[in-house]
């Protein structure tokens, strides 16, 4: 029996999505092979992108080895973002945690103004996450979309409770939506179907909710693998969107990451690498050293 | 590429059903063979050639290999799928620490102690590394043999012997042959010399090639000589190549049914990456990508735990979520004024919520609702954490008789079940708790105080 290298070729292709505009524009997706499978028949025009997360308020919990690389700028989101640019990121991810009614309940207008100011200051494309409170996000995210009209931000999370309000604002103001659903392929497809009734699928990125190592990563890992395979192998239109894995905050919430620096960096690094291998196109991290060691490990 | 019952039946005598195998017809026997429910020897009318052929066809696509002996043996291989969601991965990779005979005695002792003693409890399990790899580097045979002897005497773990010099390799093997060490490397240069020696005292071997193609004639030769426990090292030079090689080997074995590559694999992050953090990250790639034995140059508690947790997670059977029993649990020593909280029965949810409660030192009752092993939000989405069913669980649990305050805290993420739950639990007040377990610390002490007023 002769050995013939088992190369595979597939019929589907992840949609190529552009985030940001002009000099800041960044493309994600566009591959017709599985992640890291450069040996199969096909191409991966855009390697996975890495973003570092910035919060719009000083974090309540200050794990020393997590905030140390940023020094005193963590009280100033714009300076924090600029510092991140120095660490070789592909994008900045601003999370508007302070808008959460359970936090500072910052107004939509104030949050949107911050996004606008940050846009003017940074050179990398911007990802904007609301607090995750569906009701408040339905006020905050449309406002952000309007105030930054035409900037082609990546905005989310768009959830099944608020997809009409947020999705509409994303469409009208020329942005890209992060469609988020809780670790379930049917819920994920259902939301994409609803969203794509009015939003072109090239304006959607999937966030299947990422869990950290030891705290459910196996669910995120297998879900992302499946979404990618259903898209690329069976050409299912509603899963052929790029995937974002927003995992930094999840990792640094764990006791193990907070306890020790090496353990924290590995907790975040292994979670990120696993979801990268599963098929994430954008990975959002917190620690610049994680970013550096992952890039070196995969040889980029 | 499993063979089907209808293909097997063509190879059976099948003229007239004689039923000697215990099945009514050859066809029934063939169907059983195909699903692993019977063994070939039950039919006594097969020619030796057909019998051997059938046995070969029915053998697992990836050979089961055992390294070590007794309770600490490591079994790898026998995997049936490429992606874990297709079914499950079965045999978690063995994790080894590398000790060179060039290292100082203090360092050697430290490593032996670490690999023997470091262990972690995690969701009711104990996690540990499993193997010790010993590398001949000093050029001094006696020095290496002394190391092998020392490790053999001071640890029950399985051993991997690494030596480019065959004489040294087999001399070391003779010191610990009863422990079934893995001998590495068998290469195209040394295989002819090695085979008779391997057969003296059969143990598993590690076959090294400069490429996948180079491995094929080697495993064929071993098989012909009757040596069937092998692990493969395709000589990947970096992680990109490693993912390619691991993927090709797994696909060749499972999708092409290509026997010469139907073996588990071994990888050496210790030789690919030098820096500690990157080496562990590389090891984590190998855990994700099919590798069966992973050798690290060193680790400490902070680098080993994440790796062991990852191995556990990836090798968890996705068909059976880890779940805890539906009932109310007492955390601390709750009395009649203690808070009552409710969550779902996914083991992880329970683990996170109960440790968050424990950390507040507020004795509480935690009701756990069977959501078929799903988390709260996914459970709710799947209809397993609805107000009605949560209400029914609370009634059935008997928690009513344990507390004076009929108040129950529900996870903030499913605040939407409040109305339904109020209808299902007349007389109870429904309190919306924090959205995440992380918020319990800020919430619970104040709330508990309010119950005592
Ligand atoms: S013993 Fe052999 S020949 Fe007889 S019925 Fe069974 S399979 Fe057929």
XYZ file of C-alpha atoms and ligand atoms in Angstrom:
761
model
C 0.000 0.000 0.000
C 1.408 3.330 -1.127
C 1.381 6.320 1.200
C -0.221 9.385 -0.229
C -0.188 12.473 2.032
C -3.821 12.863 3.149
C -4.292 16.421 1.961
C -7.842 17.680 1.928
C -9.728 20.324 -0.034
C -13.075 21.815 0.898
C -15.833 23.672 -0.852
C -16.668 26.357 1.718
C -14.835 29.534 2.561
C -14.900 31.835 5.553
C -16.096 35.276 4.455
C -13.431 37.920 4.370
C -14.430 40.798 6.615
C -12.743 44.189 6.815
C -12.576 46.112 10.054
C -11.519 49.757 10.266
C -10.982 51.972 7.268
C -8.209 53.547 5.242
C -4.795 52.959 6.738
C -6.350 51.246 9.734
C -8.199 48.643 7.691
C -7.604 45.035 8.737
C -8.925 41.958 6.990
C -9.952 38.796 8.812
C -11.144 35.421 7.561
C -11.137 34.519 3.884
C -9.702 31.028 4.383
C -10.946 27.844 2.707
C -8.841 25.518 4.872
C -8.991 24.615 8.539
C -6.916 26.600 11.045
C -3.137 26.079 10.821
C -3.697 23.601 7.965
C -1.426 25.369 5.504
C -0.589 21.868 4.202
C -4.084 21.277 2.795
C -5.330 22.457 -0.607
C -6.416 26.056 -0.235
C -5.286 29.267 1.299
C -5.411 31.307 4.453
C -4.949 34.874 3.252
C -5.304 36.486 6.678
C -3.640 34.912 9.697
C -5.538 35.137 13.001
C -5.347 38.614 14.530
C -4.532 39.479 18.102
C -6.104 42.311 20.080
C -5.408 43.494 23.603
C -8.343 44.509 25.745
C -8.682 47.935 27.349
C -11.409 48.797 29.862
C -13.189 52.137 29.945
C -12.615 52.400 33.709
C -9.909 51.467 36.122
C -10.328 47.745 36.823
C -11.784 47.062 40.244
C -9.517 44.101 40.718
C -5.849 44.862 40.346
C -3.899 41.648 39.965
C -0.354 43.032 40.260
C 1.241 40.911 37.518
C -1.618 41.728 35.141
C -1.573 45.519 35.494
C 2.189 45.881 35.902
C 2.994 46.171 32.154
C 0.655 49.152 31.916
C 1.773 51.066 35.004
C -0.415 54.043 35.819
C -2.162 54.260 32.441
C -4.880 51.816 33.436
C -6.859 54.715 34.846
C -6.868 56.329 31.390
C -8.348 54.144 28.646
C -6.827 56.154 25.812
C -3.304 56.036 27.214
C -3.850 52.367 27.996
C -4.823 51.734 24.369
C -1.818 53.621 23.066
C 0.435 51.626 25.329
C -1.079 48.429 23.898
C -0.171 49.575 20.402
C 3.431 49.490 21.496
C 3.086 45.759 22.228
C 2.521 44.772 18.608
C -1.232 44.280 18.556
C -3.294 43.980 15.383
C -6.285 45.708 16.981
C -7.493 47.295 20.215
C -10.554 45.962 21.983
C -12.305 48.548 24.148
C -14.812 47.109 26.600
C -17.351 49.571 27.960
C -17.717 47.846 31.335
C -18.551 51.079 33.112
C -21.839 51.371 31.210
C -23.183 48.330 33.070
C -26.003 49.448 35.376
C -24.365 47.319 38.052
C -21.115 49.273 37.602
C -21.150 53.024 36.978
C -24.096 53.058 34.592
C -22.134 55.462 32.374
C -24.429 57.080 29.815
C -24.499 56.004 26.190
C -23.435 59.479 25.112
C -20.366 59.520 27.358
C -19.356 56.041 26.274
C -19.721 56.975 22.610
C -17.604 60.085 23.064
C -14.845 58.000 24.608
C -14.888 55.650 21.620
C -14.700 58.621 19.275
C -11.728 60.120 21.107
C -9.937 56.785 21.182
C -10.475 56.350 17.448
C -8.779 59.664 16.817
C -5.783 58.707 18.941
C -4.973 55.139 17.901
C -3.576 53.766 14.675
C -5.032 50.273 14.928
C -8.587 49.170 14.154
C -10.988 49.251 17.054
C -13.249 46.566 18.469
C -15.915 47.832 20.863
C -17.702 45.594 23.327
C -20.598 46.817 25.448
C -21.019 45.615 29.032
C -23.069 42.566 28.041
C -26.227 43.893 29.692
C -28.647 43.397 26.778
C -30.875 46.326 27.697
C -28.152 48.847 28.301
C -26.180 47.676 25.284
C -29.258 48.383 23.170
C -28.789 52.065 24.108
C -25.006 52.255 24.252
C -24.004 50.363 21.111
C -26.360 52.196 18.689
C -25.065 55.475 20.103
C -21.467 54.376 19.548
C -22.408 53.338 16.018
C -23.945 56.745 15.259
C -21.242 58.874 16.814
C -18.564 56.910 14.934
C -20.542 56.550 11.701
C -18.504 55.346 8.744
C -15.533 54.152 10.821
C -16.217 50.451 10.233
C -15.830 49.473 13.882
C -16.353 45.926 15.057
C -19.229 46.328 17.529
C -20.906 43.917 19.899
C -22.118 41.899 21.574
C -25.266 41.670 19.490
C -27.458 39.203 21.340
C -30.795 37.691 20.526
C -32.508 40.126 22.898
C -31.177 43.256 21.217
C -30.172 42.238 17.704
C -32.751 44.460 16.032
C -31.718 47.694 17.698
C -27.973 47.085 17.622
C -27.891 45.347 14.237
C -29.832 48.157 12.599
C -27.443 50.803 13.960
C -24.476 48.753 12.750
C -26.007 48.575 9.272
C -27.032 52.217 9.035
C -23.683 53.541 10.199
C -21.337 51.240 8.315
C -19.885 48.942 10.967
C -19.429 45.201 11.569
C -21.453 43.291 14.198
C -20.266 40.722 16.738
C -23.086 38.189 16.973
C -22.870 36.565 20.388
C -24.665 33.504 21.663
C -23.968 31.162 24.555
C -21.862 28.131 23.491
C -24.496 26.452 21.342
C -24.352 25.936 17.601
C -28.099 26.119 17.022
C -28.514 29.344 18.967
C -25.560 30.740 17.079
C -27.009 29.894 13.682
C -30.443 31.114 14.679
C -29.047 34.515 15.627
C -27.061 34.751 12.396
C -30.149 33.910 10.363
C -32.160 36.635 12.097
C -29.363 39.163 11.791
C -28.633 38.393 8.161
C -32.220 39.145 7.187
C -31.181 42.795 7.169
C -27.400 42.819 7.645
C -25.117 41.469 4.896
C -23.268 38.381 6.200
C -19.941 40.088 5.377
C -20.766 42.396 8.255
C -21.026 39.685 10.881
C -18.418 38.063 13.097
C -19.315 35.193 15.413
C -18.608 35.300 19.146
C -19.523 31.876 20.544
C -18.520 32.984 24.091
C -15.097 31.758 25.106
C -14.455 29.911 28.331
C -11.083 29.725 30.023
C -8.869 26.727 30.547
C -10.298 24.647 33.373
C -13.568 26.554 33.252
C -15.245 25.071 30.219
C -12.635 25.561 27.494
C -13.515 22.152 26.052
C -16.945 23.482 25.115
C -15.551 26.567 23.405
C -12.833 24.526 21.712
C -15.206 21.984 20.212
C -17.839 24.543 19.330
C -15.327 26.683 17.434
C -13.932 23.581 15.701
C -17.433 22.587 14.641
C -18.488 26.049 13.486
C -15.341 26.301 11.388
C -15.779 22.833 9.930
C -19.450 23.249 9.135
C -18.557 26.500 7.381
C -15.455 25.368 5.520
C -16.221 21.696 4.899
C -19.975 21.669 4.340
C -20.305 25.278 3.163
C -23.075 26.245 5.551
C -23.592 29.924 4.845
C -24.621 30.830 8.395
C -21.388 29.566 9.922
C -19.040 30.911 7.252
C -18.255 34.032 9.287
C -14.947 34.704 11.006
C -14.882 33.907 14.721
C -13.760 36.124 17.584
C -12.545 34.553 20.827
C -12.748 37.119 23.602
C -10.881 35.191 26.249
C -8.533 37.496 28.157
C -10.974 38.641 30.795
C -12.299 35.096 31.278
C -8.786 33.827 31.968
C -7.762 36.588 34.338
C -10.935 36.055 36.365
C -9.689 32.637 37.434
C -8.052 32.023 40.764
C -5.157 30.274 39.017
C -4.296 33.252 36.805
C -4.451 35.686 39.696
C -2.349 33.488 41.961
C 0.944 33.522 40.038
C 2.365 35.265 36.996
C 3.711 32.233 35.107
C 0.520 30.360 35.778
C -1.534 33.350 34.656
C 0.403 33.794 31.423
C 0.072 30.095 30.654
C -3.605 30.086 31.563
C -4.263 32.850 29.071
C -1.700 31.564 26.544
C -3.003 28.002 26.435
C -6.597 29.141 26.237
C -5.679 31.422 23.335
C -3.574 28.837 21.510
C -6.272 26.202 21.869
C -8.967 28.474 20.492
C -6.563 29.575 17.740
C -6.062 25.949 16.738
C -9.815 25.384 16.948
C -10.424 28.186 14.450
C -10.686 31.649 16.027
C -9.853 34.472 13.585
C -9.520 37.212 16.204
C -8.235 36.600 19.723
C -8.682 39.169 22.470
C -6.088 38.960 25.232
C -5.250 40.987 28.313
C -1.541 40.505 28.941
C 1.095 41.741 26.463
C 3.512 38.981 27.493
C 0.942 36.351 26.544
C 0.673 37.989 23.151
C 4.435 37.976 22.707
C 4.963 34.377 23.756
C 2.117 33.095 21.574
C 3.420 34.904 18.525
C 6.877 33.476 19.117
C 5.531 29.990 19.741
C 3.606 29.845 16.491
C 6.465 31.478 14.664
C 5.010 34.826 13.709
C -11.431 2.912 8.177
C -13.336 0.133 9.922
C -14.298 -2.879 7.844
C -18.012 -3.590 7.496
C -19.874 -6.779 8.384
C -20.821 -7.387 4.766
C -17.160 -7.302 3.741
C -16.200 -9.690 6.526
C -18.878 -12.200 5.591
C -17.254 -12.670 2.187
C -14.203 -14.040 3.936
C -16.064 -16.508 6.161
C -16.738 -20.116 5.110
C -20.464 -19.477 4.980
C -21.572 -22.454 2.893
C -23.984 -23.781 5.414
C -24.485 -22.157 8.785
C -22.982 -24.559 11.324
C -23.544 -22.235 14.311
C -20.308 -23.444 15.935
C -19.275 -19.852 16.600
C -22.402 -19.399 18.682
C -24.186 -17.293 16.074
C -27.046 -18.491 13.864
C -25.302 -17.600 10.599
C -21.908 -16.523 9.294
C -23.498 -13.155 8.579
C -24.592 -12.655 12.191
C -21.080 -13.532 13.329
C -19.608 -11.099 10.803
C -21.790 -8.266 12.045
C -20.675 -8.946 15.606
C -17.023 -9.025 14.547
C -17.364 -5.672 12.820
C -18.603 -4.011 15.995
C -16.028 -5.642 18.226
C -18.549 -7.918 19.956
C -16.799 -11.190 19.048
C -13.311 -12.482 18.285
C -12.133 -14.169 15.093
C -11.038 -17.406 16.818
C -14.672 -18.357 17.503
C -14.941 -19.680 13.949
C -12.701 -22.732 13.806
C -13.050 -23.282 10.062
C -10.862 -20.372 8.953
C -7.552 -21.009 7.239
C -4.605 -19.490 9.099
C -4.169 -16.932 6.288
C -7.773 -15.753 6.413
C -7.691 -15.680 10.187
C -4.552 -13.523 10.222
C -5.979 -11.244 7.576
C -9.224 -10.787 9.483
C -7.421 -10.135 12.720
C -5.358 -7.499 11.018
C -8.414 -5.856 9.466
C -10.235 -5.828 12.765
C -7.348 -4.435 14.813
C -7.799 -0.849 16.028
C -6.708 1.756 13.459
C -4.230 3.177 15.955
C -2.286 0.668 18.009
C -2.692 0.664 21.786
C 0.738 1.091 23.377
C 1.552 0.614 27.052
C 4.554 2.278 28.652
C 5.444 1.341 32.212
C 3.878 -1.308 34.402
C 1.477 -1.654 37.293
C -0.704 1.192 38.519
C 1.479 3.822 36.910
C 1.459 2.467 33.412
C 0.502 4.861 30.647
C -1.686 3.621 27.810
C -1.861 5.616 24.625
C -3.282 5.142 21.162
C -6.469 3.319 20.182
C -8.033 6.649 19.232
C -11.036 6.524 16.941
C -11.611 10.103 15.835
C -9.768 13.095 14.449
C -11.861 15.752 16.182
C -13.089 15.307 19.728
C -16.642 16.373 18.863
C -16.956 13.375 16.519
C -17.036 11.086 19.568
C -14.302 11.524 22.156
C -10.572 11.175 22.628
C -9.809 8.156 24.758
C -6.247 7.966 26.068
C -4.765 11.205 27.411
C -1.119 11.777 26.449
C 1.643 10.804 28.848
C 3.542 13.842 30.108
C 7.241 13.260 30.744
C 10.054 15.226 32.349
C 13.465 14.945 30.675
C 16.553 14.188 32.763
C 19.967 14.174 31.090
C 22.933 12.358 32.570
C 24.818 15.620 32.086
C 22.739 17.375 34.698
C 24.044 17.879 38.224
C 23.062 15.469 40.928
C 21.130 18.174 42.730
C 19.156 18.956 39.593
C 18.485 15.271 38.959
C 17.223 14.801 42.507
C 15.052 17.863 42.258
C 13.465 16.614 39.041
C 12.822 13.122 40.373
C 11.207 14.598 43.448
C 9.050 16.930 41.361
C 7.734 14.344 38.982
C 7.062 11.909 41.819
C 5.402 14.354 44.149
C 3.756 17.244 42.306
C 0.038 16.583 42.182
C -3.057 18.727 42.105
C -6.651 18.154 43.043
C -9.029 19.411 40.417
C -12.819 18.941 40.479
C -12.470 15.810 42.551
C -9.603 14.310 40.519
C -5.881 14.106 41.140
C -3.710 15.381 38.307
C -0.039 14.396 37.861
C 2.723 13.993 35.302
C 3.353 10.360 34.340
C 6.730 9.586 32.801
C 10.463 10.176 33.198
C 12.624 10.443 30.080
C 16.311 9.691 30.603
C 18.754 10.962 28.021
C 22.275 9.653 27.395
C 24.372 12.720 26.626
C 27.489 12.460 28.774
C 29.311 9.883 26.638
C 29.972 7.948 29.838
C 27.988 4.713 29.757
C 28.385 3.979 33.453
C 27.172 7.389 34.404
C 24.000 6.901 32.381
C 23.394 3.421 33.757
C 23.801 4.771 37.288
C 21.137 7.379 36.507
C 18.785 4.758 35.102
C 19.262 2.608 38.169
C 18.691 5.506 40.493
C 15.475 6.548 38.767
C 14.265 2.981 38.523
C 14.798 2.559 42.266
C 13.287 5.850 43.349
C 10.186 6.111 41.180
C 7.325 3.895 40.078
C 6.688 5.969 36.993
C 7.192 4.681 33.488
C 10.541 5.401 31.833
C 11.577 6.587 28.378
C 15.203 5.739 27.549
C 16.872 8.030 25.024
C 20.248 7.083 23.555
C 21.740 7.302 20.092
C 24.163 4.545 21.141
C 22.359 1.209 20.877
C 24.644 -0.621 23.286
C 23.937 1.918 25.960
C 20.222 1.871 25.124
C 19.900 -1.875 25.584
C 22.167 -1.979 28.623
C 19.848 0.587 30.207
C 16.819 -1.395 29.084
C 18.188 -4.461 30.876
C 18.186 -2.512 34.138
C 14.478 -1.736 33.989
C 12.999 -4.159 31.444
C 10.229 -5.265 33.822
C 8.962 -1.692 33.816
C 8.416 -1.828 30.057
C 10.383 1.325 29.211
C 9.993 3.055 25.857
C 13.234 2.775 23.860
C 14.104 5.755 21.684
C 15.182 6.297 18.948
C 14.865 3.464 16.485
C 16.003 4.878 13.129
C 16.703 3.685 9.614
C 20.400 3.489 10.548
C 20.029 1.267 13.602
C 16.837 -0.711 13.046
C 18.435 -3.910 11.701
C 20.793 -4.098 14.623
C 18.070 -3.166 17.091
C 15.362 -5.651 16.133
C 16.955 -8.814 17.577
C 17.776 -6.928 20.774
C 14.232 -5.587 21.110
C 12.879 -9.102 20.718
C 14.956 -10.384 23.637
C 12.767 -8.466 26.076
C 9.835 -6.862 24.283
C 9.117 -3.270 25.266
C 7.602 -0.397 23.288
C 9.920 1.532 20.989
C 10.002 5.087 19.661
C 10.616 5.233 15.925
C 12.258 8.380 14.589
C 12.308 9.456 10.956
C 13.285 12.664 9.223
C 9.784 12.710 7.753
C 6.546 10.744 7.766
C 7.659 8.897 4.624
C 10.816 7.733 6.353
C 8.787 6.160 9.163
C 6.787 3.883 6.900
C 9.425 1.253 5.994
C 10.568 1.275 9.624
C 7.211 0.361 11.149
C 6.706 -2.186 8.367
C 9.999 -3.820 9.297
C 9.131 -3.832 13.000
C 5.775 -5.383 12.314
C 7.297 -8.079 10.176
C 9.652 -8.877 13.038
C 6.709 -9.109 15.427
C 7.414 -5.870 17.266
C 4.104 -4.089 17.369
C 4.220 -1.569 20.185
C 5.689 1.580 18.699
C 5.264 5.331 18.901
C 6.154 7.605 16.006
C 8.363 10.684 15.841
C 8.126 12.233 12.369
C 11.025 14.597 13.110
C 9.017 17.833 12.864
C 11.395 20.765 13.148
C 8.935 23.416 14.276
C 5.322 23.744 15.352
C 3.988 24.350 11.835
C 5.522 21.068 10.692
C 4.413 19.388 13.880
C 0.753 20.204 13.322
C 1.066 19.003 9.723
C 2.769 15.747 10.664
C 0.470 14.970 13.576
C -2.571 15.679 11.398
C -1.323 13.583 8.480
C -0.474 10.631 10.704
C -3.880 10.731 12.367
C -5.703 11.096 9.048
C -3.642 8.355 7.374
C -4.456 5.957 10.207
C -8.138 6.750 10.527
C -9.299 7.893 7.110
C -7.013 5.896 4.838
C -6.691 2.882 7.127
C -2.966 3.068 6.401
C -1.487 0.519 8.812
C 2.179 1.566 8.764
C 1.130 4.875 10.369
C -1.451 3.363 12.711
C 0.538 4.143 15.855
C 0.436 6.831 18.538
C 3.002 9.632 18.339
C 5.657 11.196 20.534
C 6.803 14.838 20.569
C 9.650 16.702 22.192
C 8.750 20.307 22.961
C 11.947 20.157 25.021
C 13.956 20.089 21.778
C 11.720 22.417 19.736
C 11.502 25.392 22.118
C 14.145 26.439 24.574
C 12.428 29.130 26.621
C 10.321 27.704 29.463
C 7.048 29.467 28.727
C 7.175 28.737 25.011
C 8.063 25.125 25.617
C 4.942 24.666 27.736
C 2.854 26.478 25.125
C 4.259 24.164 22.454
C 3.332 21.210 24.664
C -0.201 22.548 24.814
C -0.352 22.558 21.003
C 0.643 18.879 21.052
C -2.121 18.115 23.563
C -4.628 19.676 21.166
C -3.109 17.977 18.169
C -3.263 14.231 18.752
C 0.149 13.600 20.359
C 0.350 10.645 22.733
C 3.625 11.219 24.589
C 4.960 14.715 25.313
C 8.444 15.261 26.732
C 9.260 18.494 28.593
C 12.730 19.634 29.652
C 11.413 20.747 33.019
C 8.357 22.110 34.813
C 7.288 23.510 38.138
C 3.906 23.601 39.832
C 2.861 26.724 37.943
C 3.637 25.400 34.496
C 2.544 21.812 35.114
C -0.945 22.548 36.433
C -2.183 24.419 33.332
C -0.899 21.626 31.115
C -2.569 18.887 33.141
C -5.833 20.816 33.256
C -5.708 21.243 29.511
C -5.113 17.548 29.007
C -8.083 16.778 31.240
C -10.321 19.250 29.399
C -9.460 18.081 25.890
C -9.803 14.408 26.823
C -13.119 14.870 28.624
C -15.838 12.928 26.833
C -18.012 15.562 25.164
C -20.977 13.190 25.144
C -21.229 13.171 28.924
C -20.935 16.546 30.607
C -19.604 16.197 34.103
C -22.582 16.755 36.336
C -23.396 16.725 40.051
C -26.473 15.289 41.718
C -29.676 17.345 41.920
C -30.344 18.293 45.550
C -29.549 21.057 48.001
C -25.983 21.198 49.272
C -24.930 22.668 52.605
C -21.949 24.972 52.363
C -20.452 25.583 55.797
C -23.029 25.060 58.558
C -26.184 26.831 57.412
C -29.005 27.432 59.901
C -32.646 28.447 59.432
C -31.642 32.038 58.601
C -29.057 31.102 56.001
C -29.321 32.250 52.382
C -30.665 29.847 49.758
C -29.177 30.065 46.272
C -29.796 28.019 43.165
C -27.633 27.041 40.219
C -27.395 24.331 37.567
C -25.767 20.918 37.882
C -22.867 21.234 35.442
C -19.914 20.161 37.606
C -18.006 23.257 36.690
C -20.835 25.639 37.525
C -21.264 23.933 40.862
C -17.516 24.060 41.486
C -17.274 27.783 40.698
C -20.407 28.840 42.582
C -19.722 26.724 45.656
C -16.144 27.962 45.928
C -17.323 31.563 45.548
C -19.800 31.008 48.403
C -17.169 29.285 50.491
C -14.814 32.220 50.021
C -17.370 34.588 51.588
C -17.498 32.373 54.708
C -21.289 32.809 54.748
C -22.864 29.422 55.476
C -25.517 28.840 52.824
C -27.754 26.342 51.106
C -26.977 25.843 47.441
C -29.744 24.160 45.451
C -28.517 22.382 42.361
C -31.047 21.899 39.590
C -30.495 19.104 37.085
C -29.997 20.909 33.780
C -28.546 17.801 32.136
C -25.047 18.985 32.850
C -25.460 22.358 31.192
C -24.507 25.718 32.642
C -27.204 28.087 33.840
C -27.606 30.148 30.678
C -27.278 27.325 28.173
C -29.492 25.230 30.432
C -32.112 27.943 30.364
C -31.806 28.272 26.574
C -32.347 24.522 26.243
C -35.414 24.656 28.478
C -33.721 22.849 31.375
C -33.603 25.838 33.710
C -37.075 27.311 33.241
C -39.030 28.904 36.081
C -41.418 25.950 36.188
C -38.800 23.259 36.398
C -36.675 25.208 38.876
C -39.775 25.692 41.036
C -40.570 21.976 40.926
C -37.012 21.137 41.923
C -37.106 23.542 44.893
C -40.355 22.023 46.148
C -39.109 18.488 45.762
C -35.777 19.171 47.452
C -37.314 19.778 50.867
C -35.350 22.990 51.373
C -38.622 24.619 52.518
C -38.339 22.865 55.854
C -34.781 24.042 56.435
C -35.216 27.821 56.367
C -37.512 30.435 57.907
C -37.100 33.019 55.149
C -38.743 31.795 51.981
C -36.292 33.625 49.760
C -34.232 32.152 46.977
C -31.416 33.786 45.012
C -31.340 33.030 41.271
C -28.385 33.706 38.945
C -28.582 37.222 37.480
C -28.097 35.872 33.978
C -31.487 34.185 34.108
C -33.311 37.068 35.797
C -36.002 36.496 33.174
C -37.315 33.366 34.936
C -38.327 35.413 37.996
C -42.019 35.795 37.072
C -42.479 32.181 36.126
C -40.683 31.030 39.240
C -42.888 33.234 41.463
C -45.926 31.520 39.971
C -44.384 28.097 40.490
C -43.325 28.812 44.076
C -46.145 30.641 45.845
C -45.002 32.158 49.122
C -41.403 32.472 48.028
C -39.641 35.695 47.255
C -37.301 35.510 44.250
C -34.099 37.517 44.595
C -31.993 38.268 41.525
C -28.398 37.541 42.367
C -25.175 38.557 40.638
C -24.768 37.821 36.919
C -21.548 35.939 37.526
C -20.152 33.844 40.356
C -17.424 36.465 40.684
C -20.108 38.844 42.015
C -21.059 36.550 44.912
C -18.279 37.948 47.081
C -19.767 41.443 46.946
C -23.360 40.269 47.187
C -23.661 37.468 49.693
C -22.408 38.914 53.017
C -24.754 41.938 52.831
C -27.628 39.781 51.716
C -27.075 37.305 54.548
C -27.105 40.166 57.029
C -30.445 41.382 55.676
C -31.939 37.930 56.291
C -31.046 38.080 59.949
C -32.703 41.444 60.606
S -18.479 -21.086 12.945
Fe -17.707 -20.136 11.105
S -18.665 -21.248 9.430
Fe -19.817 -21.763 11.270
S -21.507 -20.274 11.302
Fe -19.879 -19.417 12.529
S -18.762 -18.169 11.080
Fe -20.009 -19.527 9.826
